Structure formats: structure tokens, C-alpha cells
Amino acid sequence: MNRAVEVLAPGPMTLLQDLGRFGHLAVGVGRAGAADAGSYLLGNRLLGNASGAAALEVTMGNLRLRASGDLLVCLTGAAAPASVDGRPVPRAALVEVRHGQELSLGMPVAGLRTYVAVRGGFSVPEVLGSVSSDTMSGLGPEPVRAGQVLPVGDRTEGFPVVDVAGVAEPSTGTVTLDVLPGPRLDWFADPERLAQTPWSVSSRSDRKGIRLEGEPLERHAELRDAELPSEGMVRGAIQVPPNGQPVVFLNDHPVTGGYPVIGVLRSASVDRAAQLQPGQEVRLRWNL
Amino acid sequence: MTPAPDSVDAVDAVDVPDAVDAADAAATGSVSVRFLPMGEAAWLVETDDIESVLALEAALAPLLRSGEGVWADVDDLVPAARTLLVVARRTTNLADLANGIRAAAGRATRGAPSGTTTVTEIPVHYDGPDLDDVAAHTGLTRAEVVAAHTGTPWRVGFGGFAPGFAYLVGGDPRLVVPRRTEPRTRVPVGAVALAGEFSGIYPRESPGGWQLLGTTDAVLWDVDREPPALLVPGTTVRFTEVTS
């Protein structure tokens, strides 16, 4: 029988994601892809999947799925209480979900985005080489809906070798992220303030960017009203609009932007940023 | 360590050859470049103007296609008004990449026709709601605005606003107009517009603040087409008036 999952409840937002789209930035199509790339890749690795096999990115949990056929599943990223037919199952481990059984994911206790990977990956049509839902351009599949049936594919590479990986849960306390100097660092009066300020994650954060709230960053006086011609942006870039409140670009960021970028997060720090909950405290640390 | 404003220079101090000197640049028409850091896997290469950006892009594009050496790591070039963003894989060697970009910049020729130039004709119904405003801004009549828009070929400068949207450059210099003071909440698909020195065509319905000259039936973006974007880098655009 063809293996699949039926979506009983999608939670607040569940998206299909993979490594994203490459080679289309110049025509305005961003990378998209799994926001916490490390957790997404871990799930595929544990399952013996090809590294780009499609998985579900579940924001704020509350997902319920029913297996059609016997499935091997792995949950990574945000730590949310999970169960199969009411029996608790561990995170970052191989979990059997038998035909007709229900996998249920509660609200995350740590982190924001849980990845639900299945052995073989989900089989959905690609757009420009990726199944990723891009919330900026609208490319890729719509958010997952209740009643939807997602076929399971055959994107495996070998067999699972370990049953469980010892990975730390995302932090619920203050998170420190590593920042490299950005292209417009010299626009700012005191860049050290980026590292001295305790920042708070705004609830108006999404896959396009994480808005940080705190004491505004100021530009040099002579650049206060200066306009920057739009320039290409990358995931992890920290753009500072005139209000001085930094925005950390996530995977669905605009391809170009017109505000100065003070710094760029290291890639591993972007993964951790993607797990920040609204209201969580963030510290930035310059890597020079 | 405190990231003083001059720390950008420290990042630029990777082991790359010196830029060709000014006299040399004038003789060869090469493009002067400044390397700005953009994280673990990219360079934001700043040049003097859009002509230099396009010349550098034209010099780098064949290297990307070759996939040789460090170029195997590079996935994207993102041209913009004064910069070219070069995006590579995380495992790339940024110093090697800077070397490669600098060497290509030394060979780049401003204003040289790109090897892949295609000419795309865009038929336009010049009945847009802002024709009178554009006429007023430019001191031209409506007919003269249309003649100016159709009379000079435009080139694809860069994208970035939405899939398939291209900032067109190199048009008639009389057509420089400000954006509308009140952006529209809804601009129809295919709207042909002006803002600043640029012309552009809305690939889908969206909000927008550009001055609308008319509409075209040309399909700017179709994911089932290869390539999906009608206006790709290197394309020359000729607007023509539809009279019906």
C-alpha cells in the first residue's frame, strides 16, 4: 500500500520544507528552506534519508497526523511533548508509527519549530527545484491543511544507523548569538551597543525575519537621513531600519533590502535564532 | 574586541591581490570593486554604479556556469543598484572567492554587450492612470511620454522586489520621475510603470508606489516556463505601443 500521512490538525502553521531554492535570487526568488536547517538535516540523517528530503516544519506544535501504512518518523528541533496513540515518544529518535496510529505534537516547551521527518521524505511536487513553502514569494505548497494527505516518498540513502541522537533542547532562557561584521557596520555610531543591549524577540517575528526590541541603535549623525540603495541580502543579516530596532533575516527574507546591515549571524546561530520564542531574551556577541 | 567602524577594513584585509591601479583601470575599462563582508558565505561587492555592477556580473556569470574551482561553491549573483552580492556555500573559502572576483573585475568591461543579450519586445496599452502626472513631472505631453518610453531600449538591471520583477535601466533620461506620494494598495498584473530612473512591470497584482503608464499582456512570471522570468539579466527590453 502507498504510505502517507493524513493531517488531522495542522496546528497554527505547518509548512513543507527542504533545503530551499538555489540560483533564482537574481529574479527575486529567495532561498526559503527549513528555518532551523541543522535540526531539519538531523532528522533526515537519523532516518537514513537523502539530505534534501522534504519534512514538515511545525511552528508552535499542536499537530496531529494519522499514518497510512507503517512509518518511521523522527522529531527534531523544538521540544514539544509528542505521543503515538497517547504513548509518549522521544525527540531526536526513531519512532515507529504503525498504520492507523496517530502522532500528536503538543505545544513546544522549548523552541518554536519542530521538524517532523519521515523515512523516505514527503513526496510533493517541486517548484524551481524545491518543495519549500516560501511565505515571501508565495512559491511552493500552501500551508498544510486539515484533511490533507501527504504521500511518503522514497528519498532514502542507506539505512538508519543510530536510534537516538544526544542533542540539546533549544534554550528557554537568554540565548547568545554570534555575529560577524556586516557590510554597513560603519553606518552606526556605536556598534558595540548591539552586543551590550539585552534584546527581546518581538511577537511580530516570522520566517521573513525576527524583530528584536530594545534600546534603539543609532547611526552616525551625518548618516541619520542617508538613503542606501537596495542591495542583496542573506539569511542571518541584521538589518537596522530607521527606528533602530534590528531585524534578523530568516529564510523567507526579501532578496534585496534598503536598510543598512550592521552584522550577519553565523549560520549555526541563525538555526538557534529560528527557535526563539516571542518574548525570549537575546544577546548578540561580535565575532571579529 | 570592539567592532569599531574600521573593522570592515580588517575583514577586507584577507589575502587578496591589490586592486588594479586607477590608470590601469582606465586603460582596460576594468571595474573597481570594494569587498564588504556579508557573513560566512558571501561577499557584497560594491562598485561605482549600475554599469559597473552589470559589467562585473557579465564577467562572473560564465565562471559560475563553468563550475570550476571556487566557482563550484557559488550559487547566486544578486545585482543591485551599486552592489553585486555573490552567494556561496558555507564551506567556501572566502579569500579564494575574493581573489576570483577581483581577477574577473580586472577583465570586466563597462558598457560591453553581454554575451547572452536577447531583445524582448513588450507591447503596452498606454492608458495608465498616471500618464498625466508623468507628463506634468517631465514637461512632456502624453504622446511624448509614450514616444520616450518606446523610443529607447531598456536593459534588465536587477530584480528583487518580487519573482519576475526587473528594474529596467538605461531608458530615456527625461523619464526620471518620483514615486507616487500615496502608494496604491492594488496595482494590476502587467502594469508598466516608472519610478526614479527605472521602469518596471508588475509580474502579479500587488501594492505599489510606481507611476503607472499602462499595461501589457506579456507574462512576466510563469513557474512552468524555463526560465520562469521573462526578463532575465542580460535582456534588452523594447516597449511598443499597442494601438487598437
Short mmCIF file of C-alpha atoms in Angstrom, two decimals:
data_model
loop_
_atom_site.label_atom_id
_atom_site.label_comp_id
_atom_site.label_asym_id
_atom_site.label_seq_id
_atom_site.Cartn_x
_atom_site.Cartn_y
_atom_site.Cartn_z
CA MET A 1 0.00 0.00 0.00
CA ASN A 2 1.15 3.54 -0.62
CA ARG A 3 2.41 5.10 2.55
CA ALA A 4 1.17 8.56 3.51
CA VAL A 5 0.15 10.71 6.43
CA GLU A 6 -3.26 12.26 6.82
CA VAL A 7 -3.28 15.65 8.51
CA LEU A 8 -5.91 15.62 11.27
CA ALA A 9 -4.94 19.04 12.69
CA PRO A 10 -2.17 21.28 11.27
CA GLY A 11 -1.60 23.49 14.33
CA PRO A 12 -1.05 27.25 13.90
CA MET A 13 1.32 26.81 10.93
CA THR A 14 2.82 23.71 9.38
CA LEU A 15 4.85 24.02 6.17
CA LEU A 16 6.65 21.62 3.89
CA GLN A 17 10.34 22.44 3.84
CA ASP A 18 13.61 21.18 2.42
CA LEU A 19 16.98 22.80 1.74
CA GLY A 20 15.32 25.54 -0.32
CA ARG A 21 15.75 27.07 -3.78
CA PHE A 22 19.13 27.93 -5.23
CA GLY A 23 20.10 30.02 -8.22
CA HIS A 24 17.00 32.20 -8.51
CA LEU A 25 17.83 35.17 -6.27
CA ALA A 26 18.50 37.46 -9.24
CA VAL A 27 14.91 37.07 -10.44
CA GLY A 28 13.50 37.74 -6.99
CA VAL A 29 13.04 34.20 -5.69
CA GLY A 30 14.58 33.66 -2.28
CA ARG A 31 16.08 30.53 -0.77
CA ALA A 32 13.30 29.68 1.70
CA GLY A 33 14.01 26.18 3.13
CA ALA A 34 13.93 24.87 6.70
CA ALA A 35 14.50 27.76 9.12
CA ASP A 36 16.45 25.63 11.61
CA ALA A 37 18.49 23.85 8.95
CA GLY A 38 20.55 21.87 11.47
CA SER A 39 17.51 20.27 13.12
CA TYR A 40 15.92 19.56 9.75
CA LEU A 41 19.10 17.85 8.48
CA LEU A 42 19.45 15.85 11.70
CA GLY A 43 16.02 14.31 11.22
CA ASN A 44 16.86 13.18 7.69
CA ARG A 45 20.26 11.89 8.79
CA LEU A 46 18.82 9.78 11.62
CA LEU A 47 16.25 8.30 9.24
CA GLY A 48 18.79 7.50 6.52
CA ASN A 49 17.10 9.93 4.14
CA ALA A 50 18.68 11.95 1.36
CA SER A 51 19.72 15.26 2.94
CA GLY A 52 17.13 17.24 0.94
CA ALA A 53 14.13 15.01 1.62
CA ALA A 54 11.03 17.05 2.43
CA ALA A 55 9.89 17.32 6.06
CA LEU A 56 7.23 19.23 7.95
CA GLU A 57 8.19 22.41 9.79
CA VAL A 58 5.68 22.72 12.62
CA THR A 59 5.53 26.15 14.23
CA MET A 60 4.12 26.14 17.78
CA GLY A 61 3.22 22.46 17.71
CA ASN A 62 -0.39 21.29 18.04
CA LEU A 63 -0.12 18.99 15.04
CA ARG A 64 -1.95 15.67 14.70
CA LEU A 65 -1.21 13.18 11.93
CA ARG A 66 -2.51 9.70 11.15
CA ALA A 67 -0.27 7.13 9.46
CA SER A 68 -1.36 5.31 6.37
CA GLY A 69 1.00 2.34 6.17
CA ASP A 70 3.78 1.73 8.71
CA LEU A 71 6.06 4.74 9.03
CA LEU A 72 9.37 5.57 10.64
CA VAL A 73 9.35 9.14 11.94
CA CYS A 74 11.82 11.46 13.65
CA LEU A 75 11.05 14.66 15.57
CA THR A 76 13.78 17.29 15.86
CA GLY A 77 14.06 20.98 16.71
CA ALA A 78 11.66 22.49 19.23
CA ALA A 79 10.94 20.20 22.18
CA ALA A 80 7.21 19.55 22.17
CA PRO A 81 5.50 16.74 24.08
CA ALA A 82 4.80 14.07 21.49
CA SER A 83 2.87 10.85 21.54
CA VAL A 84 1.78 7.97 19.32
CA ASP A 85 -1.73 6.85 20.22
CA GLY A 86 -1.23 8.53 23.59
CA ARG A 87 2.13 6.84 24.35
CA PRO A 88 4.89 9.47 24.82
CA VAL A 89 7.72 9.29 22.29
CA PRO A 90 11.19 10.85 22.49
CA ARG A 91 12.70 13.66 20.47
CA ALA A 92 15.63 13.17 18.03
CA ALA A 93 14.92 9.44 17.95
CA LEU A 94 13.46 6.92 15.53
CA VAL A 95 9.76 6.45 16.22
CA GLU A 96 7.56 3.79 14.63
CA VAL A 97 4.08 4.94 13.74
CA ARG A 98 2.05 1.99 12.53
CA HIS A 99 -0.79 2.09 10.05
CA GLY A 100 -3.77 3.87 11.55
CA GLN A 101 -1.86 5.21 14.55
CA GLU A 102 -1.98 8.88 15.45
CA LEU A 103 1.09 11.03 16.02
CA SER A 104 0.31 14.03 18.17
CA LEU A 105 2.50 17.01 18.95
CA GLY A 106 1.73 19.43 21.79
CA MET A 107 2.87 22.98 22.41
CA PRO A 108 6.70 23.31 22.49
CA VAL A 109 8.18 23.74 25.94
CA ALA A 110 11.48 24.88 24.39
CA GLY A 111 11.97 26.29 20.92
CA LEU A 112 9.47 27.27 18.25
CA ARG A 113 9.76 24.95 15.25
CA THR A 114 9.60 21.16 15.37
CA TYR A 115 10.59 19.13 12.31
CA VAL A 116 8.62 16.02 11.53
CA ALA A 117 10.65 13.90 9.15
CA VAL A 118 9.53 10.55 7.80
CA ARG A 119 11.71 7.82 6.32
CA GLY A 120 11.60 8.44 2.55
CA GLY A 121 10.54 12.06 2.93
CA PHE A 122 7.25 13.58 1.85
CA SER A 123 6.58 13.37 -1.85
CA VAL A 124 5.11 16.62 -3.15
CA PRO A 125 5.72 18.48 -6.44
CA GLU A 126 8.77 20.72 -6.57
CA VAL A 127 8.67 24.33 -7.73
CA LEU A 128 12.02 25.54 -9.08
CA GLY A 129 13.80 22.56 -7.60
CA SER A 130 12.34 22.69 -4.09
CA VAL A 131 9.15 21.80 -2.22
CA SER A 132 9.74 24.61 0.26
CA SER A 133 6.83 26.90 1.08
CA ASP A 134 8.13 30.45 0.67
CA THR A 135 5.98 32.84 2.70
CA MET A 136 7.55 35.83 0.92
CA SER A 137 7.06 34.96 -2.75
CA GLY A 138 4.18 32.52 -2.26
CA LEU A 139 6.04 29.82 -4.19
CA GLY A 140 5.75 26.19 -3.17
CA PRO A 141 2.88 24.42 -1.48
CA GLU A 142 0.26 26.18 0.62
CA PRO A 143 0.46 25.68 4.39
CA VAL A 144 -0.63 22.18 5.37
CA ARG A 145 -4.40 21.88 5.94
CA ALA A 146 -6.58 19.54 7.96
CA GLY A 147 -7.70 16.62 5.81
CA GLN A 148 -4.71 16.84 3.51
CA VAL A 149 -2.96 13.58 2.63
CA LEU A 150 0.80 13.80 2.18
CA PRO A 151 2.31 10.87 0.29
CA VAL A 152 5.57 9.46 1.61
CA GLY A 153 8.40 9.18 -0.92
CA ASP A 154 11.46 7.03 -1.37
CA ARG A 155 14.31 9.51 -0.92
CA THR A 156 16.47 7.26 1.21
CA GLU A 157 20.23 6.83 1.21
CA GLY A 158 21.12 3.69 3.14
CA PHE A 159 19.63 2.77 6.47
CA PRO A 160 19.33 4.41 9.89
CA VAL A 161 22.42 3.65 11.98
CA VAL A 162 21.54 5.14 15.36
CA ASP A 163 18.21 5.13 17.19
CA VAL A 164 18.64 8.33 19.10
CA ALA A 165 20.89 11.39 18.93
CA GLY A 166 22.04 13.26 22.01
CA VAL A 167 21.12 16.79 21.03
CA ALA A 168 20.38 19.58 23.46
CA GLU A 169 16.92 21.10 23.53
CA PRO A 170 16.65 24.72 22.44
CA SER A 171 17.24 27.10 25.35
CA THR A 172 14.31 28.72 27.11
CA GLY A 173 16.50 31.36 28.74
CA THR A 174 18.74 34.04 27.32
CA VAL A 175 20.24 32.94 24.01
CA THR A 176 23.58 34.30 22.79
CA LEU A 177 24.08 34.52 19.03
CA ASP A 178 27.39 35.03 17.19
CA VAL A 179 27.58 37.97 14.77
CA LEU A 180 30.13 38.78 12.09
CA PRO A 181 30.62 42.41 10.99
CA GLY A 182 28.16 43.40 8.28
CA PRO A 183 28.64 45.49 5.14
CA ARG A 184 27.31 48.72 6.69
CA LEU A 185 28.78 48.42 10.17
CA ASP A 186 30.39 51.82 9.63
CA TRP A 187 26.98 53.50 9.44
CA PHE A 188 26.48 53.00 13.18
CA ALA A 189 27.63 55.38 15.89
CA ASP A 190 28.49 52.67 18.41
CA PRO A 191 28.32 49.11 17.05
CA GLU A 192 29.30 47.75 20.45
CA ARG A 193 25.78 48.67 21.58
CA LEU A 194 24.49 45.76 19.50
CA ALA A 195 26.36 43.45 21.88
CA GLN A 196 25.64 45.40 25.10
CA THR A 197 21.89 45.65 24.67
CA PRO A 198 19.58 42.96 26.01
CA TRP A 199 17.20 42.32 23.12
CA SER A 200 13.73 40.84 23.29
CA VAL A 201 12.11 38.81 20.49
CA SER A 202 9.02 40.60 19.16
CA SER A 203 5.82 38.68 18.61
CA ARG A 204 5.81 40.19 15.10
CA SER A 205 8.52 37.75 14.03
CA ASP A 206 8.08 35.16 11.32
CA ARG A 207 10.01 33.23 8.65
CA LYS A 208 10.91 36.52 6.95
CA GLY A 209 12.65 37.95 9.97
CA ILE A 210 12.98 38.10 13.73
CA ARG A 211 12.31 41.56 15.08
CA LEU A 212 14.37 42.48 18.12
CA GLU A 213 13.20 45.09 20.61
CA GLY A 214 15.48 47.12 22.84
CA GLU A 215 17.35 50.40 23.14
CA PRO A 216 17.44 51.73 19.52
CA LEU A 217 20.72 51.57 17.62
CA GLU A 218 21.82 54.94 16.33
CA ARG A 219 23.55 55.84 13.11
CA HIS A 220 26.36 58.34 12.83
CA ALA A 221 24.80 61.82 12.86
CA GLU A 222 25.77 62.58 9.26
CA LEU A 223 24.11 59.33 8.06
CA ARG A 224 20.91 59.76 10.06
CA ASP A 225 18.80 60.61 7.00
CA ALA A 226 21.01 58.88 4.42
CA GLU A 227 19.38 56.52 1.94
CA LEU A 228 21.05 53.27 1.00
CA PRO A 229 20.33 51.94 -2.49
CA SER A 230 18.80 48.49 -2.13
CA GLU A 231 21.36 45.70 -2.01
CA GLY A 232 21.34 41.92 -1.87
CA MET A 233 20.57 40.32 1.49
CA VAL A 234 21.42 36.96 3.07
CA ARG A 235 19.86 34.75 5.75
CA GLY A 236 21.15 35.95 9.10
CA ALA A 237 21.72 39.54 8.01
CA ILE A 238 20.80 42.02 10.77
CA GLN A 239 19.14 44.97 9.09
CA VAL A 240 18.51 48.11 11.08
CA PRO A 241 15.59 50.29 9.89
CA PRO A 242 15.43 53.97 10.89
CA ASN A 243 13.66 53.09 14.16
CA GLY A 244 16.88 51.44 15.35
CA GLN A 245 15.21 48.09 16.12
CA PRO A 246 17.18 45.31 14.40
CA VAL A 247 15.59 42.66 12.20
CA VAL A 248 17.39 39.32 11.83
CA PHE A 249 16.57 37.94 8.40
CA LEU A 250 15.35 34.35 8.33
CA ASN A 251 14.89 32.09 5.30
CA ASP A 252 12.00 33.95 3.62
CA HIS A 253 13.73 37.35 3.82
CA PRO A 254 13.40 39.81 0.93
CA VAL A 255 16.07 39.18 -1.71
CA THR A 256 17.18 42.81 -1.52
CA GLY A 257 16.84 45.42 1.20
CA GLY A 258 17.39 49.12 1.57
CA TYR A 259 18.40 49.44 5.23
CA PRO A 260 21.98 49.08 6.45
CA VAL A 261 23.13 45.67 7.66
CA ILE A 262 25.20 46.07 10.82
CA GLY A 263 26.15 42.41 11.15
CA VAL A 264 25.45 38.90 9.91
CA LEU A 265 24.81 35.92 12.19
CA ARG A 266 26.92 32.85 11.80
CA SER A 267 24.90 30.11 10.15
CA ALA A 268 24.68 27.95 13.28
CA SER A 269 23.38 30.99 15.18
CA VAL A 270 20.64 31.53 12.59
CA ASP A 271 19.46 27.98 13.30
CA ARG A 272 19.27 28.83 17.00
CA ALA A 273 17.56 32.16 16.23
CA ALA A 274 14.88 30.24 14.32
CA GLN A 275 13.96 28.53 17.60
CA LEU A 276 13.47 31.74 19.62
CA GLN A 277 10.04 32.20 21.13
CA PRO A 278 8.33 35.61 21.25
CA GLY A 279 9.44 37.49 24.36
CA GLN A 280 12.65 35.48 24.77
CA GLU A 281 15.83 37.44 25.59
CA VAL A 282 18.68 37.54 23.10
CA ARG A 283 22.28 38.67 23.41
CA LEU A 284 24.45 39.27 20.38
CA ARG A 285 28.20 38.62 20.51
CA TRP A 286 30.60 40.08 17.98
CA ASN A 287 32.96 37.58 16.31
CA LEU A 288 35.87 39.57 14.97
CA MET B 1 37.21 43.31 20.95
CA THR B 2 35.19 46.34 19.99
CA PRO B 3 33.87 46.36 16.44
CA ALA B 4 34.83 49.91 15.59
CA PRO B 5 33.64 51.27 12.27
CA ASP B 6 37.02 50.50 10.76
CA SER B 7 36.69 46.77 11.41
CA VAL B 8 35.27 46.44 7.90
CA ASP B 9 38.80 47.13 6.75
CA ALA B 10 40.07 44.29 8.90
CA VAL B 11 37.77 41.88 7.10
CA ASP B 12 38.86 43.30 3.77
CA ALA B 13 42.45 42.50 4.73
CA VAL B 14 42.10 38.88 3.62
CA ASP B 15 44.92 37.83 1.39
CA VAL B 16 43.78 39.16 -1.97
CA PRO B 17 45.81 40.90 -4.65
CA ASP B 18 45.77 44.68 -4.74
CA ALA B 19 43.16 46.26 -6.94
CA VAL B 20 44.48 47.33 -10.30
CA ASP B 21 45.56 50.93 -10.07
CA ALA B 22 43.46 53.74 -11.44
CA ALA B 23 45.48 54.28 -14.61
CA ASP B 24 45.31 50.61 -15.43
CA ALA B 25 41.59 50.61 -14.79
CA ALA B 26 41.06 53.48 -17.20
CA ALA B 27 43.08 51.75 -19.88
CA THR B 28 41.26 48.43 -19.67
CA GLY B 29 37.85 49.68 -18.65
CA SER B 30 38.02 47.33 -15.67
CA VAL B 31 35.64 47.67 -12.75
CA SER B 32 36.83 48.90 -9.37
CA VAL B 33 35.50 46.81 -6.52
CA ARG B 34 35.29 47.08 -2.75
CA PHE B 35 34.71 43.94 -0.72
CA LEU B 36 32.15 44.28 2.06
CA PRO B 37 31.63 41.33 4.42
CA MET B 38 28.26 39.55 4.29
CA GLY B 39 28.57 36.61 6.64
CA GLU B 40 30.22 33.21 6.38
CA ALA B 41 29.49 32.54 2.72
CA ALA B 42 29.04 35.73 0.71
CA TRP B 43 30.69 38.92 -0.43
CA LEU B 44 28.83 42.15 -1.05
CA VAL B 45 30.92 43.67 -3.83
CA GLU B 46 30.46 47.42 -4.08
CA THR B 47 31.18 49.23 -7.34
CA ASP B 48 30.65 52.75 -8.64
CA ASP B 49 27.33 52.46 -10.47
CA ILE B 50 24.87 50.12 -12.17
CA GLU B 51 27.02 49.95 -15.33
CA SER B 52 29.90 48.58 -13.26
CA VAL B 53 27.58 46.14 -11.49
CA LEU B 54 26.31 44.78 -14.79
CA ALA B 55 29.84 44.59 -16.23
CA LEU B 56 31.02 42.64 -13.19
CA GLU B 57 28.01 40.35 -13.33
CA ALA B 58 28.64 39.70 -17.03
CA ALA B 59 32.25 38.80 -16.17
CA LEU B 60 31.27 36.45 -13.33
CA ALA B 61 28.27 34.67 -14.90
CA PRO B 62 30.37 32.46 -17.24
CA LEU B 63 32.60 31.50 -14.30
CA LEU B 64 29.56 30.33 -12.34
CA ARG B 65 28.39 28.32 -15.34
CA SER B 66 31.86 26.77 -15.67
CA GLY B 67 31.61 25.45 -12.11
CA GLU B 68 35.40 25.34 -11.92
CA GLY B 69 37.45 25.83 -8.77
CA VAL B 70 35.90 28.13 -6.20
CA TRP B 71 33.01 28.89 -8.60
CA ALA B 72 31.61 25.42 -7.93
CA ASP B 73 30.66 26.82 -4.49
CA VAL B 74 28.79 29.85 -5.83
CA ASP B 75 25.01 29.55 -6.25
CA ASP B 76 23.83 33.08 -6.89
CA LEU B 77 24.75 36.55 -8.11
CA VAL B 78 22.41 39.32 -6.95
CA PRO B 79 22.96 42.58 -8.81
CA ALA B 80 21.55 45.78 -7.33
CA ALA B 81 22.00 49.49 -7.97
CA ARG B 82 25.62 49.72 -6.77
CA THR B 83 26.45 46.27 -5.48
CA LEU B 84 26.74 42.68 -6.60
CA LEU B 85 26.08 40.09 -3.91
CA VAL B 86 27.99 36.85 -4.53
CA VAL B 87 26.46 34.00 -2.52
CA ALA B 88 28.37 30.76 -1.99
CA ARG B 89 28.06 27.58 0.07
CA ARG B 90 29.02 27.73 3.70
CA THR B 91 32.11 25.61 3.12
CA THR B 92 33.64 28.00 0.59
CA ASN B 93 36.96 29.76 1.07
CA LEU B 94 36.07 33.46 1.13
CA ALA B 95 39.63 34.61 0.40
CA ASP B 96 39.80 32.42 -2.73
CA LEU B 97 36.42 33.73 -3.78
CA ALA B 98 37.56 37.34 -3.35
CA ASN B 99 40.62 36.58 -5.45
CA GLY B 100 38.46 35.19 -8.22
CA ILE B 101 36.08 38.15 -8.13
CA ARG B 102 38.94 40.64 -8.17
CA ALA B 103 40.58 38.94 -11.14
CA ALA B 104 37.30 38.96 -13.05
CA ALA B 105 36.73 42.63 -12.18
CA GLY B 106 40.09 43.40 -13.78
CA ARG B 107 38.88 41.86 -17.02
CA ALA B 108 35.34 43.30 -16.90
CA THR B 109 34.40 45.94 -19.46
CA ARG B 110 31.85 48.60 -18.67
CA GLY B 111 29.22 49.01 -21.34
CA ALA B 112 30.29 45.90 -23.23
CA PRO B 113 27.35 43.95 -24.61
CA SER B 114 26.74 40.82 -22.58
CA GLY B 115 27.34 37.58 -24.43
CA THR B 116 23.77 36.45 -23.83
CA THR B 117 21.84 39.56 -24.84
CA THR B 118 18.34 38.86 -26.05
CA VAL B 119 15.82 41.50 -27.11
CA THR B 120 12.32 41.15 -25.74
CA GLU B 121 9.50 43.23 -27.13
CA ILE B 122 6.81 44.28 -24.67
CA PRO B 123 3.57 45.54 -26.26
CA VAL B 124 1.92 48.12 -23.99
CA HIS B 125 -1.54 49.68 -23.84
CA TYR B 126 -0.51 53.19 -22.79
CA ASP B 127 -3.69 54.03 -20.88
CA GLY B 128 -2.31 54.12 -17.32
CA PRO B 129 -3.80 56.35 -14.62
CA ASP B 130 -0.54 58.25 -14.05
CA LEU B 131 0.21 59.27 -17.65
CA ASP B 132 -0.91 62.85 -16.96
CA ASP B 133 1.17 63.06 -13.78
CA VAL B 134 4.23 61.73 -15.59
CA ALA B 135 3.65 64.27 -18.36
CA ALA B 136 3.41 67.03 -15.75
CA HIS B 137 6.61 65.87 -13.97
CA THR B 138 8.61 65.63 -17.18
CA GLY B 139 7.19 68.61 -19.05
CA LEU B 140 6.27 66.32 -21.93
CA THR B 141 2.91 65.65 -23.50
CA ARG B 142 1.27 62.23 -23.02
CA ALA B 143 2.28 61.33 -26.58
CA GLU B 144 5.84 62.44 -25.92
CA VAL B 145 5.98 60.31 -22.76
CA VAL B 146 4.92 57.27 -24.79
CA ALA B 147 7.41 58.15 -27.53
CA ALA B 148 10.20 58.47 -24.96
CA HIS B 149 9.29 55.18 -23.25
CA THR B 150 9.17 53.27 -26.54
CA GLY B 151 11.98 55.16 -28.25
CA THR B 152 14.93 53.95 -26.18
CA PRO B 153 15.80 50.33 -25.42
CA TRP B 154 15.88 49.45 -21.71
CA ARG B 155 18.05 46.79 -20.10
CA VAL B 156 17.37 44.46 -17.22
CA GLY B 157 19.38 45.90 -14.34
CA PHE B 158 18.38 43.79 -11.37
CA GLY B 159 15.44 42.15 -9.64
CA GLY B 160 14.48 41.54 -6.03
CA PHE B 161 11.06 43.11 -5.46
CA ALA B 162 9.01 40.05 -6.42
CA PRO B 163 9.57 36.96 -8.57
CA GLY B 164 9.91 38.11 -12.17
CA PHE B 165 10.11 41.82 -11.41
CA ALA B 166 13.04 43.55 -13.11
CA TYR B 167 14.35 47.05 -12.57
CA LEU B 168 14.91 48.28 -16.14
CA VAL B 169 17.70 50.79 -16.67
CA GLY B 170 19.17 52.84 -19.48
CA GLY B 171 15.94 54.43 -20.69
CA ASP B 172 15.31 57.98 -21.88
CA PRO B 173 16.81 60.28 -19.20
CA ARG B 174 13.81 62.62 -19.47
CA LEU B 175 11.63 59.95 -17.86
CA VAL B 176 13.03 60.26 -14.33
CA VAL B 177 10.00 60.70 -12.06
CA PRO B 178 9.40 60.35 -8.32
CA ARG B 179 7.28 57.57 -6.85
CA ARG B 180 3.68 58.44 -6.10
CA THR B 181 3.30 60.16 -2.74
CA GLU B 182 0.49 57.71 -1.90
CA PRO B 183 1.29 54.13 -2.91
CA ARG B 184 -1.62 52.18 -4.36
CA THR B 185 -2.88 49.23 -2.35
CA ARG B 186 -3.53 47.36 -5.59
CA VAL B 187 -1.56 47.59 -8.83
CA PRO B 188 -2.83 45.24 -11.55
CA VAL B 189 -0.76 42.44 -13.03
CA GLY B 190 1.13 43.60 -16.12
CA ALA B 191 1.18 47.27 -15.08
CA VAL B 192 4.03 49.12 -16.82
CA ALA B 193 5.45 51.76 -14.54
CA LEU B 194 8.16 54.33 -13.84
CA ALA B 195 9.96 55.36 -10.64
CA GLY B 196 13.25 57.19 -10.30
CA GLU B 197 15.45 56.28 -13.26
CA PHE B 198 13.80 52.86 -13.57
CA SER B 199 10.97 51.32 -15.50
CA GLY B 200 9.33 48.08 -14.41
CA ILE B 201 6.43 45.73 -15.00
CA TYR B 202 4.38 44.28 -12.12
CA PRO B 203 4.53 40.48 -12.53
CA ARG B 204 1.46 40.00 -10.33
CA GLU B 205 -1.13 42.09 -8.59
CA SER B 206 0.45 43.79 -5.59
CA PRO B 207 0.62 47.06 -3.70
CA GLY B 208 2.92 49.58 -5.36
CA GLY B 209 4.02 53.19 -5.50
CA TRP B 210 5.31 53.48 -9.06
CA GLN B 211 3.75 55.75 -11.71
CA LEU B 212 1.57 53.63 -13.99
CA LEU B 213 1.89 54.26 -17.73
CA GLY B 214 -0.19 51.35 -18.99
CA THR B 215 -0.44 47.58 -19.04
CA THR B 216 0.94 44.68 -21.03
CA ASP B 217 -0.41 41.20 -21.65
CA ALA B 218 3.14 39.78 -21.57
CA VAL B 219 3.51 37.09 -18.88
CA LEU B 220 6.42 38.20 -16.71
CA TRP B 221 6.50 35.17 -14.45
CA ASP B 222 5.48 31.55 -15.07
CA VAL B 223 6.99 28.83 -12.89
CA ASP B 224 6.12 26.24 -15.55
CA ARG B 225 8.30 28.04 -18.09
CA GLU B 226 12.07 27.72 -18.36
CA PRO B 227 13.28 30.19 -17.30
CA PRO B 228 10.22 31.35 -15.32
CA ALA B 229 11.19 35.03 -15.55
CA LEU B 230 10.62 36.69 -18.94
CA LEU B 231 13.16 39.40 -18.12
CA VAL B 232 16.43 37.81 -17.02
CA PRO B 233 19.79 39.55 -16.59
CA GLY B 234 21.23 40.44 -19.99
CA THR B 235 17.82 41.05 -21.56
CA THR B 236 17.19 44.19 -23.60
CA VAL B 237 13.58 45.39 -23.49
CA ARG B 238 11.81 47.32 -26.22
CA PHE B 239 8.40 48.71 -25.34
CA THR B 240 6.00 49.11 -28.26
CA GLU B 241 2.62 50.84 -28.29
CA VAL B 242 -0.46 48.75 -28.92
CA THR B 243 -2.93 50.77 -30.97
CA SER B 244 -6.31 49.13 -31.13
#
